[in-house]
Short mmCIF file of C-alpha atoms in Angstrom, two decimals:
data_model
loop_
_atom_site.label_atom_id
_atom_site.label_comp_id
_atom_site.label_asym_id
_atom_site.label_seq_id
_atom_site.Cartn_x
_atom_site.Cartn_y
_atom_site.Cartn_z
CA MET A 1 10.52 3.92 -26.30
CA LYS A 2 9.87 0.22 -25.98
CA ASP A 3 12.19 -2.22 -24.32
CA GLN A 4 12.19 -5.62 -22.66
CA ILE A 5 12.92 -5.91 -18.96
CA ASP A 6 13.29 -8.84 -16.59
CA VAL A 7 10.89 -9.00 -13.64
CA ALA A 8 10.62 -11.40 -10.73
CA VAL A 9 7.19 -12.45 -9.50
CA ARG A 10 6.92 -13.91 -6.02
CA ARG A 11 4.60 -14.24 -3.08
CA SER A 12 5.27 -12.00 -0.12
CA PRO A 13 3.73 -12.28 3.36
CA LYS A 14 1.89 -9.39 4.97
CA TYR A 15 4.04 -8.50 7.95
CA SER A 16 1.22 -6.82 9.85
CA VAL A 17 -0.90 -9.98 9.75
CA PHE A 18 1.91 -12.19 11.04
CA MET A 19 2.84 -9.70 13.77
CA GLY A 20 -0.81 -9.32 14.80
CA ILE A 21 -1.29 -13.08 15.02
CA GLY A 22 1.91 -13.35 17.07
CA ALA A 23 0.70 -10.69 19.50
CA ILE A 24 -2.71 -12.38 19.85
CA LEU A 25 -1.05 -15.73 20.52
CA GLY A 26 1.16 -14.04 23.14
CA VAL A 27 -1.94 -12.63 24.87
CA LEU A 28 -3.62 -16.05 24.82
CA VAL A 29 -0.55 -17.76 26.29
CA ALA A 30 -0.39 -15.08 29.02
CA GLY A 31 -4.05 -15.71 29.83
CA VAL A 32 -3.52 -19.46 30.09
CA LEU A 33 -0.41 -19.06 32.25
CA THR A 34 -2.31 -16.68 34.56
CA LEU A 35 -4.83 -19.45 35.28
CA PHE A 36 -2.08 -21.61 36.78
CA VAL A 37 -0.71 -18.95 39.17
CA ASP A 38 -1.24 -19.68 42.87
CA PRO A 39 -2.17 -16.41 44.66
CA GLU A 40 -0.46 -17.53 47.90
CA ALA A 41 2.82 -18.11 46.05
CA MET A 42 2.99 -14.48 44.89
CA PRO A 43 5.61 -12.29 46.63
CA THR A 44 4.44 -9.62 49.04
CA GLY A 45 3.17 -6.51 47.29
CA TYR A 46 2.22 -8.32 44.12
CA THR A 47 -1.24 -9.42 43.10
CA VAL A 48 -2.33 -11.86 40.45
CA ALA A 49 -3.56 -8.92 38.35
CA LYS A 50 -0.14 -7.21 38.46
CA GLY A 51 1.58 -10.46 37.51
CA ALA A 52 -0.92 -11.09 34.73
CA GLY A 53 -0.42 -7.57 33.37
CA LEU A 54 3.34 -7.95 33.30
CA LEU A 55 3.08 -11.39 31.72
CA LEU A 56 0.60 -10.03 29.17
CA LEU A 57 2.91 -7.19 28.23
CA VAL A 58 6.01 -9.34 27.88
CA LEU A 59 4.36 -12.16 25.93
CA ALA A 60 2.41 -9.84 23.62
CA VAL A 61 5.57 -7.95 22.65
CA GLY A 62 7.45 -11.25 22.33
CA GLY A 63 4.70 -12.66 20.09
CA LEU A 64 4.80 -9.50 17.99
CA PHE A 65 8.55 -9.91 17.53
CA ILE A 66 8.34 -13.65 16.77
CA GLY A 67 5.54 -13.06 14.24
CA GLY A 68 7.72 -10.51 12.45
CA VAL A 69 10.67 -12.90 12.38
CA VAL A 70 8.47 -15.68 10.95
CA ALA A 71 7.21 -13.32 8.22
CA LEU A 72 10.79 -12.29 7.46
CA ILE A 73 11.88 -15.92 7.12
CA LEU A 74 8.93 -16.67 4.83
CA ASP A 75 9.80 -13.63 2.74
CA TRP A 76 13.41 -14.78 2.35
CA THR A 77 12.35 -18.28 1.32
CA GLY A 78 9.85 -16.78 -1.11
CA ARG A 79 12.63 -14.92 -2.90
CA ARG A 80 14.30 -18.20 -3.81
CA LYS A 81 11.04 -19.48 -5.28
CA SER A 82 10.44 -16.40 -7.42
CA HIS A 83 9.69 -16.83 -11.12
CA LYS A 84 11.54 -14.65 -13.59
CA TYR A 85 9.83 -13.31 -16.71
CA ARG A 86 10.86 -11.07 -19.59
CA VAL A 87 8.19 -8.54 -20.42
CA ASP A 88 7.77 -5.70 -22.86
CA ALA A 89 7.91 -2.32 -21.19
CA GLU A 90 6.89 1.05 -22.55
CA ILE A 91 8.91 3.84 -21.04
CA ASP A 92 7.75 7.44 -21.31
CA MET A 93 10.70 9.80 -21.39
CA VAL A 94 8.51 12.81 -20.58
CA ASP A 95 8.61 14.47 -17.18
CA ASP A 96 5.46 16.58 -17.53
CA PRO A 97 2.45 14.75 -16.02
CA LYS A 98 0.05 16.69 -18.24
CA GLU A 99 1.91 15.54 -21.32
CA ILE A 100 1.87 11.93 -20.13
CA ALA A 101 -1.87 12.14 -19.48
CA ARG A 102 -2.48 13.73 -22.90
CA ARG A 103 -0.52 10.96 -24.63
CA ARG A 104 -2.38 8.19 -22.77
CA ILE A 105 -5.76 9.71 -23.56
CA ALA A 106 -4.79 10.04 -27.21
CA GLU A 107 -3.68 6.39 -27.30
CA ALA A 108 -6.89 5.27 -25.62
CA ASN A 109 -8.94 7.17 -28.23
CA GLY A 110 -6.96 5.58 -31.06
CA GLU A 111 -5.31 8.86 -32.06
CA ASP A 112 -1.67 9.58 -32.76
CA PRO A 113 -0.10 10.62 -29.40
CA ASP A 114 2.77 12.42 -31.19
CA ALA A 115 0.45 14.84 -33.00
CA ASP A 116 1.04 18.38 -31.80
CA SER A 117 -2.37 19.68 -30.80
CA ASP A 118 -1.84 22.58 -28.46
CA THR A 119 -5.43 23.76 -28.77
CA PRO A 120 -7.98 21.97 -26.62
CA PRO A 121 -10.84 20.22 -28.42
CA ASP A 122 -14.05 22.18 -28.94
CA THR A 123 -16.65 21.45 -26.31
CA ASP A 124 -20.24 22.36 -27.08
CA ALA A 125 -21.33 21.17 -23.64
CA GLU A 126 -20.74 24.58 -22.08
CA VAL A 127 -23.79 26.81 -22.13
CA GLU A 128 -23.19 30.37 -21.08
CA GLY A 129 -25.61 32.08 -18.78
CA SER A 130 -26.89 29.03 -16.94
CA ALA A 131 -28.44 29.54 -13.52
CA ASP A 132 -25.56 27.85 -11.67
CA ASP A 133 -22.78 29.99 -13.21
CA GLU A 134 -21.22 32.76 -11.15
CA PRO A 135 -20.27 36.02 -12.85
CA ARG A 136 -16.63 36.11 -13.89
CA ASN A 137 -15.87 39.57 -12.55
CA GLY A 138 -16.28 38.47 -8.92
CA SER A 139 -19.38 40.50 -8.21
CA SER A 140 -22.40 38.98 -6.57
CA SER A 141 -25.21 37.81 -8.82
CA THR A 142 -27.83 39.16 -6.43
CA GLY A 143 -27.00 42.77 -7.23
CA VAL A 144 -26.45 43.74 -3.60
#
């Protein structure tokens, strides 16, 4: 069955890349902010390393979130700029994957895919009694 369908083609951002870049930027900002911390100004019981770790955690997760939001906004704006096309579609109304594969192979070979050929093609490539073949009855070939 052949039909025409409408498709929309658009660019879409990779969310993982944007979220990864956001997390990396959050880590870099945490590192820069840690350089400006005065150790004497820290409350009792806290060290610069503890403060840097907390800052690193918060800003990395925040950067991850902001990167995802930026990717989402770019995806929404990309939907408005999508181009619509009408294309020919070939729809197979067969559920059996073997039948679909048989029809595609027949089309690729230039044959009629609707021809009913239930028998497999003859293959002369099989040679019985080769050294690599195992016996079909399940017994060992060594005779033990």
